[in-house]
mmCIF file of C-alpha atoms in Angstrom:
data_model
loop_
_atom_site.group_PDB
_atom_site.id
_atom_site.type_symbol
_atom_site.label_atom_id
_atom_site.label_comp_id
_atom_site.label_asym_id
_atom_site.label_seq_id
_atom_site.Cartn_x
_atom_site.Cartn_y
_atom_site.Cartn_z
ATOM 1 C CA MET A 1 -10.607 40.759 -46.810
ATOM 2 C CA ILE A 2 -10.806 42.324 -50.340
ATOM 3 C CA VAL A 3 -11.276 45.961 -50.944
ATOM 4 C CA ILE A 4 -12.291 47.166 -54.256
ATOM 5 C CA THR A 5 -11.988 51.141 -55.501
ATOM 6 C CA ALA A 6 -14.524 52.545 -57.436
ATOM 7 C CA ALA A 7 -16.809 49.947 -57.196
ATOM 8 C CA SER A 8 -19.776 51.618 -58.205
ATOM 9 C CA GLY A 9 -18.055 52.319 -61.811
ATOM 10 C CA ALA A 10 -18.149 49.746 -64.866
ATOM 11 C CA LEU A 11 -15.006 47.650 -64.214
ATOM 12 C CA GLY A 12 -15.375 47.457 -60.383
ATOM 13 C CA GLY A 13 -18.973 46.387 -60.646
ATOM 14 C CA LEU A 14 -17.802 43.682 -62.837
ATOM 15 C CA VAL A 15 -15.103 42.845 -60.619
ATOM 16 C CA LEU A 16 -17.582 42.426 -57.656
ATOM 17 C CA GLN A 17 -19.719 40.572 -60.047
ATOM 18 C CA GLU A 18 -16.887 38.039 -60.946
ATOM 19 C CA LEU A 19 -15.725 37.893 -57.102
ATOM 20 C CA GLN A 20 -19.007 36.295 -56.047
ATOM 21 C CA ASN A 21 -18.331 32.992 -57.950
ATOM 22 C CA LEU A 22 -14.892 32.696 -56.726
ATOM 23 C CA PRO A 23 -13.587 31.726 -53.059
ATOM 24 C CA ALA A 24 -12.845 35.615 -52.317
ATOM 25 C CA GLY A 25 -13.897 35.746 -48.773
ATOM 26 C CA PRO A 26 -15.361 38.788 -47.427
ATOM 27 C CA VAL A 27 -15.267 41.745 -50.141
ATOM 28 C CA ARG A 28 -15.675 45.450 -49.140
ATOM 29 C CA PRO A 29 -16.762 47.914 -52.240
ATOM 30 C CA THR A 30 -15.989 51.379 -52.092
ATOM 31 C CA ALA A 31 -16.811 54.310 -53.880
ATOM 32 C CA ARG A 32 -16.781 58.256 -53.877
ATOM 33 C CA ARG A 33 -20.527 58.519 -53.295
ATOM 34 C CA PRO A 34 -21.786 55.528 -51.938
ATOM 35 C CA ARG A 35 -25.093 54.384 -53.453
ATOM 36 C CA ARG A 36 -25.938 50.915 -52.034
ATOM 37 C CA PRO A 37 -25.694 50.152 -48.607
ATOM 38 C CA GLU A 38 -22.840 47.667 -48.770
ATOM 39 C CA GLU A 39 -20.296 50.546 -50.147
ATOM 40 C CA VAL A 40 -17.924 52.322 -47.960
ATOM 41 C CA ARG A 41 -17.235 56.084 -48.768
ATOM 42 C CA ALA A 42 -13.395 55.934 -50.359
ATOM 43 C CA ASP A 43 -12.625 59.363 -52.190
ATOM 44 C CA TYR A 44 -9.562 59.691 -54.139
ATOM 45 C CA ASP A 45 -9.404 63.619 -52.716
ATOM 46 C CA ASP A 46 -9.928 62.283 -49.051
ATOM 47 C CA PRO A 47 -7.264 60.564 -48.025
ATOM 48 C CA ALA A 48 -8.666 60.119 -44.254
ATOM 49 C CA SER A 49 -11.595 58.100 -45.910
ATOM 50 C CA MET A 50 -9.323 56.154 -47.870
ATOM 51 C CA ARG A 51 -7.615 55.187 -44.890
ATOM 52 C CA GLU A 52 -10.926 54.301 -43.257
ATOM 53 C CA ALA A 53 -12.287 52.256 -45.861
ATOM 54 C CA PHE A 54 -9.019 50.530 -46.864
ATOM 55 C CA ALA A 55 -8.697 49.437 -42.814
ATOM 56 C CA GLY A 56 -8.288 45.382 -42.448
ATOM 57 C CA ALA A 57 -7.860 44.941 -46.300
ATOM 58 C CA ASP A 58 -5.236 41.888 -47.170
ATOM 59 C CA ARG A 59 -5.640 42.826 -51.120
ATOM 60 C CA LEU A 60 -6.797 46.327 -52.255
ATOM 61 C CA LEU A 61 -7.714 46.809 -56.032
ATOM 62 C CA LEU A 62 -6.913 49.997 -56.509
ATOM 63 C CA ILE A 63 -8.829 51.028 -59.515
ATOM 64 C CA SER A 64 -7.121 53.755 -61.658
ATOM 65 C CA SER A 65 -8.574 57.214 -61.084
ATOM 66 C CA PRO A 66 -10.802 58.591 -63.951
ATOM 67 C CA GLU A 67 -9.087 61.875 -63.488
ATOM 68 C CA LEU A 68 -7.668 63.432 -67.121
ATOM 69 C CA ASP A 69 -4.791 65.855 -65.530
ATOM 70 C CA PRO A 70 -1.943 63.720 -65.259
ATOM 71 C CA ALA A 71 -0.503 65.717 -62.056
ATOM 72 C CA ARG A 72 -3.926 65.582 -60.069
ATOM 73 C CA ARG A 73 -4.569 61.913 -61.251
ATOM 74 C CA LEU A 74 -0.986 60.867 -59.982
ATOM 75 C CA ARG A 75 -1.087 62.831 -56.859
ATOM 76 C CA GLN A 76 -4.732 60.597 -55.971
ATOM 77 C CA HIS A 77 -2.973 57.770 -56.862
ATOM 78 C CA LEU A 78 -0.039 58.460 -54.334
ATOM 79 C CA ASP A 79 -2.649 59.379 -51.775
ATOM 80 C CA ALA A 80 -4.397 55.979 -52.260
ATOM 81 C CA LEU A 81 -0.945 54.361 -51.736
ATOM 82 C CA GLU A 82 -0.103 56.296 -48.613
ATOM 83 C CA ALA A 83 -3.766 55.438 -47.380
ATOM 84 C CA ALA A 84 -3.346 51.472 -48.200
ATOM 85 C CA ARG A 85 0.295 51.718 -46.262
ATOM 86 C CA ARG A 86 -1.265 53.777 -43.252
ATOM 87 C CA ALA A 87 -4.224 51.536 -42.916
ATOM 88 C CA GLY A 88 -2.122 48.420 -43.117
ATOM 89 C CA VAL A 89 -3.331 46.930 -46.278
ATOM 90 C CA LYS A 90 -1.502 43.695 -47.152
ATOM 91 C CA SER A 91 -0.978 44.154 -51.069
ATOM 92 C CA VAL A 92 -2.002 46.163 -53.664
ATOM 93 C CA VAL A 93 -3.297 45.331 -57.094
ATOM 94 C CA TYR A 94 -3.374 48.307 -59.746
ATOM 95 C CA THR A 95 -4.872 49.055 -62.751
ATOM 96 C CA SER A 96 -2.367 50.873 -65.251
ATOM 97 C CA PHE A 97 -2.543 51.133 -68.684
ATOM 98 C CA LEU A 98 -0.368 49.374 -71.276
ATOM 99 C CA GLY A 99 3.293 50.784 -71.952
ATOM 100 C CA ALA A 100 2.947 52.750 -68.685
ATOM 101 C CA ASP A 101 6.608 50.612 -67.608
ATOM 102 C CA THR A 102 8.567 52.585 -70.436
ATOM 103 C CA ASP A 103 6.632 55.767 -71.617
ATOM 104 C CA PRO A 104 6.402 58.588 -68.660
ATOM 105 C CA THR A 105 4.387 61.057 -71.209
ATOM 106 C CA GLY A 106 0.812 61.160 -72.203
ATOM 107 C CA LEU A 107 -1.912 58.857 -71.698
ATOM 108 C CA THR A 108 0.852 56.945 -69.444
ATOM 109 C CA GLU A 109 2.252 59.641 -67.183
ATOM 110 C CA ALA A 110 0.493 59.290 -64.358
ATOM 111 C CA HIS A 111 0.294 55.288 -64.638
ATOM 112 C CA HIS A 112 4.426 55.394 -65.147
ATOM 113 C CA ALA A 113 4.718 57.510 -61.846
ATOM 114 C CA THR A 114 2.336 55.433 -59.862
ATOM 115 C CA GLU A 115 4.098 51.824 -60.772
ATOM 116 C CA GLN A 116 7.755 53.680 -59.931
ATOM 117 C CA ALA A 117 5.875 54.985 -56.737
ATOM 118 C CA LEU A 118 4.926 51.066 -56.154
ATOM 119 C CA ILE A 119 8.213 49.779 -57.257
ATOM 120 C CA GLY A 120 9.931 51.892 -54.916
ATOM 121 C CA GLY A 121 7.714 51.443 -51.987
ATOM 122 C CA ASP A 122 7.165 48.892 -49.306
ATOM 123 C CA LEU A 123 3.687 47.647 -50.305
ATOM 124 C CA PRO A 124 3.830 44.240 -52.047
ATOM 125 C CA TYR A 125 1.514 44.867 -55.250
ATOM 126 C CA THR A 126 0.692 43.507 -58.864
ATOM 127 C CA VAL A 127 0.497 45.594 -61.756
ATOM 128 C CA LEU A 128 -2.285 44.928 -64.353
ATOM 129 C CA ARG A 129 -1.439 47.077 -67.532
ATOM 130 C CA ASN A 130 -4.929 47.130 -69.444
ATOM 131 C CA PRO A 131 -5.541 48.172 -72.805
ATOM 132 C CA PHE A 132 -8.093 50.576 -74.534
ATOM 133 C CA TYR A 133 -11.746 49.129 -73.548
ATOM 134 C CA SER A 134 -13.124 47.216 -76.703
ATOM 135 C CA GLU A 135 -16.807 49.010 -76.216
ATOM 136 C CA ALA A 136 -15.317 52.281 -76.678
ATOM 137 C CA PHE A 137 -14.692 51.178 -80.855
ATOM 138 C CA LEU A 138 -18.300 49.492 -81.542
ATOM 139 C CA PRO A 139 -19.936 51.714 -83.854
ATOM 140 C CA PRO A 140 -23.688 52.270 -82.800
ATOM 141 C CA ALA A 141 -26.402 49.817 -83.711
ATOM 142 C CA ALA A 142 -27.674 52.184 -86.110
ATOM 143 C CA ALA A 143 -24.614 53.019 -87.956
ATOM 144 C CA ARG A 144 -24.526 52.992 -91.474
ATOM 145 C CA GLY A 145 -20.709 52.546 -92.239
ATOM 146 C CA VAL A 146 -17.231 52.373 -90.267
ATOM 147 C CA THR A 147 -14.817 55.297 -90.930
ATOM 148 C CA SER A 148 -11.201 55.402 -89.274
ATOM 149 C CA GLY A 149 -7.883 57.295 -89.912
ATOM 150 C CA THR A 150 -5.714 54.014 -88.973
ATOM 151 C CA GLY A 151 -4.654 52.901 -92.434
ATOM 152 C CA GLY A 152 -5.522 49.259 -91.669
ATOM 153 C CA ARG A 153 -3.335 48.631 -88.861
ATOM 154 C CA GLY A 154 -4.502 46.326 -85.585
ATOM 155 C CA LEU A 155 -5.724 47.470 -82.274
ATOM 156 C CA ASN A 156 -5.141 45.044 -79.008
ATOM 157 C CA THR A 157 -7.963 46.303 -76.828
ATOM 158 C CA ALA A 158 -10.212 44.333 -74.295
ATOM 159 C CA PHE A 159 -13.362 43.671 -73.283
ATOM 160 C CA ARG A 160 -14.242 45.124 -69.439
ATOM 161 C CA ALA A 161 -15.653 41.523 -68.447
ATOM 162 C CA ASP A 162 -12.370 39.854 -69.469
ATOM 163 C CA LEU A 163 -10.130 42.553 -67.815
ATOM 164 C CA ALA A 164 -12.474 42.197 -64.594
ATOM 165 C CA ARG A 165 -12.228 38.393 -64.479
ATOM 166 C CA ALA A 166 -8.348 38.712 -64.988
ATOM 167 C CA ALA A 167 -8.297 41.215 -62.069
ATOM 168 C CA ALA A 168 -10.421 38.811 -59.740
ATOM 169 C CA THR A 169 -8.061 35.949 -60.405
ATOM 170 C CA VAL A 170 -5.247 37.883 -59.469
ATOM 171 C CA LEU A 171 -7.121 38.786 -56.241
ATOM 172 C CA THR A 172 -8.171 35.610 -55.347
ATOM 173 C CA GLU A 173 -5.003 33.707 -56.113
ATOM 174 C CA ASP A 174 -1.419 33.330 -54.941
ATOM 175 C CA GLY A 175 1.517 33.555 -56.650
ATOM 176 C CA HIS A 176 1.288 37.385 -58.402
ATOM 177 C CA LEU A 177 3.046 39.262 -56.006
ATOM 178 C CA GLY A 178 5.862 41.592 -57.441
ATOM 179 C CA ARG A 179 4.316 40.881 -61.026
ATOM 180 C CA ALA A 180 3.217 43.287 -63.802
ATOM 181 C CA TYR A 181 0.836 41.725 -66.622
ATOM 182 C CA ASP A 182 0.505 43.191 -69.982
ATOM 183 C CA LEU A 183 -3.131 42.592 -71.191
ATOM 184 C CA THR A 184 -3.800 42.502 -74.668
ATOM 185 C CA GLY A 185 -6.998 41.201 -76.248
ATOM 186 C CA PRO A 186 -6.992 39.356 -79.871
ATOM 187 C CA LEU A 187 -5.576 42.178 -82.481
ATOM 188 C CA TRP A 188 -8.450 43.571 -84.892
ATOM 189 C CA THR A 189 -8.611 46.290 -87.244
ATOM 190 C CA PHE A 190 -11.424 48.677 -88.462
ATOM 191 C CA PRO A 191 -11.566 47.679 -92.096
ATOM 192 C CA GLY A 192 -12.375 43.965 -90.463
ATOM 193 C CA LEU A 193 -14.266 45.313 -87.687
ATOM 194 C CA ALA A 194 -16.638 46.811 -90.678
ATOM 195 C CA ALA A 195 -16.778 43.487 -92.697
ATOM 196 C CA ALA A 196 -17.461 41.631 -89.691
ATOM 197 C CA LEU A 197 -20.674 43.618 -88.944
ATOM 198 C CA GLY A 198 -21.479 43.678 -92.589
ATOM 199 C CA LEU A 199 -21.173 47.724 -93.022
ATOM 200 C CA PRO A 200 -19.357 49.858 -95.713
ATOM 201 C CA TYR A 201 -15.793 50.907 -94.565
ATOM 202 C CA ARG A 202 -14.123 54.454 -95.569
ATOM 203 C CA GLU A 203 -10.801 55.711 -94.499
ATOM 204 C CA GLN A 204 -11.241 59.179 -92.779
ATOM 205 C CA GLU A 205 -9.118 60.262 -89.954
ATOM 206 C CA PRO A 206 -11.470 61.969 -87.282
ATOM 207 C CA PRO A 207 -10.981 65.710 -85.913
ATOM 208 C CA GLY A 208 -9.939 66.127 -82.201
ATOM 209 C CA ALA A 209 -8.438 63.653 -80.119
ATOM 210 C CA LEU A 210 -9.958 60.802 -81.784
ATOM 211 C CA GLY A 211 -7.985 61.899 -84.560
ATOM 212 C CA TRP A 212 -4.645 61.446 -82.420
ATOM 213 C CA LEU A 213 -5.633 58.314 -81.438
ATOM 214 C CA HIS A 214 -6.132 56.917 -84.499
ATOM 215 C CA ALA A 215 -2.606 58.742 -86.012
ATOM 216 C CA GLN A 216 -1.417 56.268 -83.085
ATOM 217 C CA VAL A 217 -3.105 53.516 -84.355
ATOM 218 C CA ARG A 218 -1.359 54.040 -87.632
ATOM 219 C CA SER A 219 2.219 53.799 -86.470
ATOM 220 C CA GLY A 220 1.509 50.408 -85.090
ATOM 221 C CA ARG A 221 1.677 51.649 -81.584
ATOM 222 C CA TYR A 222 -1.166 49.378 -80.263
ATOM 223 C CA GLU A 223 -0.501 46.235 -82.241
ATOM 224 C CA ARG A 224 1.783 44.601 -79.251
ATOM 225 C CA GLN A 225 0.298 41.205 -78.260
ATOM 226 C CA THR A 226 1.157 39.151 -75.323
ATOM 227 C CA GLY A 227 -0.516 36.147 -73.620
ATOM 228 C CA ASP A 228 -0.907 37.348 -69.865
ATOM 229 C CA LEU A 229 -4.706 38.028 -70.455
ATOM 230 C CA GLU A 230 -5.281 34.327 -71.703
ATOM 231 C CA ARG A 231 -3.289 32.852 -69.040
ATOM 232 C CA LEU A 232 -5.185 34.858 -66.129
ATOM 233 C CA LEU A 233 -8.709 34.016 -67.861
ATOM 234 C CA GLY A 234 -7.845 30.233 -68.863
ATOM 235 C CA ARG A 235 -9.028 30.821 -72.096
ATOM 236 C CA PRO A 236 -8.544 32.965 -75.190
ATOM 237 C CA PRO A 237 -9.874 36.640 -74.942
ATOM 238 C CA THR A 238 -13.203 37.354 -76.119
ATOM 239 C CA PRO A 239 -12.906 39.201 -79.582
ATOM 240 C CA ILE A 240 -14.449 42.330 -80.610
ATOM 241 C CA THR A 241 -16.283 40.518 -83.956
ATOM 242 C CA ARG A 242 -18.313 37.700 -81.251
#
């Protein structure tokens, strides 16, 4: 049996859809607040609920917590892994973030520590290091232009649907245990996106957290490319300018 955490979320819901078209066997979707009859309660802040929900799982897809505080997020992840161990889960697929294998700070702090717990633990595992979602960078339909402070440097984002397909593949195939996949989509730039959409482009760094992110892009931090996502999909990942 396959158990999916956060199945009511955007990524978890897409994974469930993909599993319907694959030889997945029984699937148990879980959610913090179940809204459908087939969903079972599994709250990252309630280890007992996770132990009960994970019981009997051959493979568990542990979708990372949306919690922003790294300490709380890590505690939730570690509690989930302990619940999986105590429930007798046979293997875990964990959705991490690109760079978490080497960077123990910032966005990847909790992911890095979670990966280390998997490596040092006794649960068989597979790590899927996801990039930023492409959907987050598409301008609204009514946009009159595109701005960024990225200096024309590239991003390697991917659409949730492709990442869900990759997760479903790992959940239903053998040969992935003990492996970590760095998933990257086709490299793109904000000026290129504007041109593809027929919109004017202007270089202007946004304020706040988004400005920090654009500065990271400008440094080349998110230009890394691998073939891992394409290999799991069996086709090229979907470009942002479809």
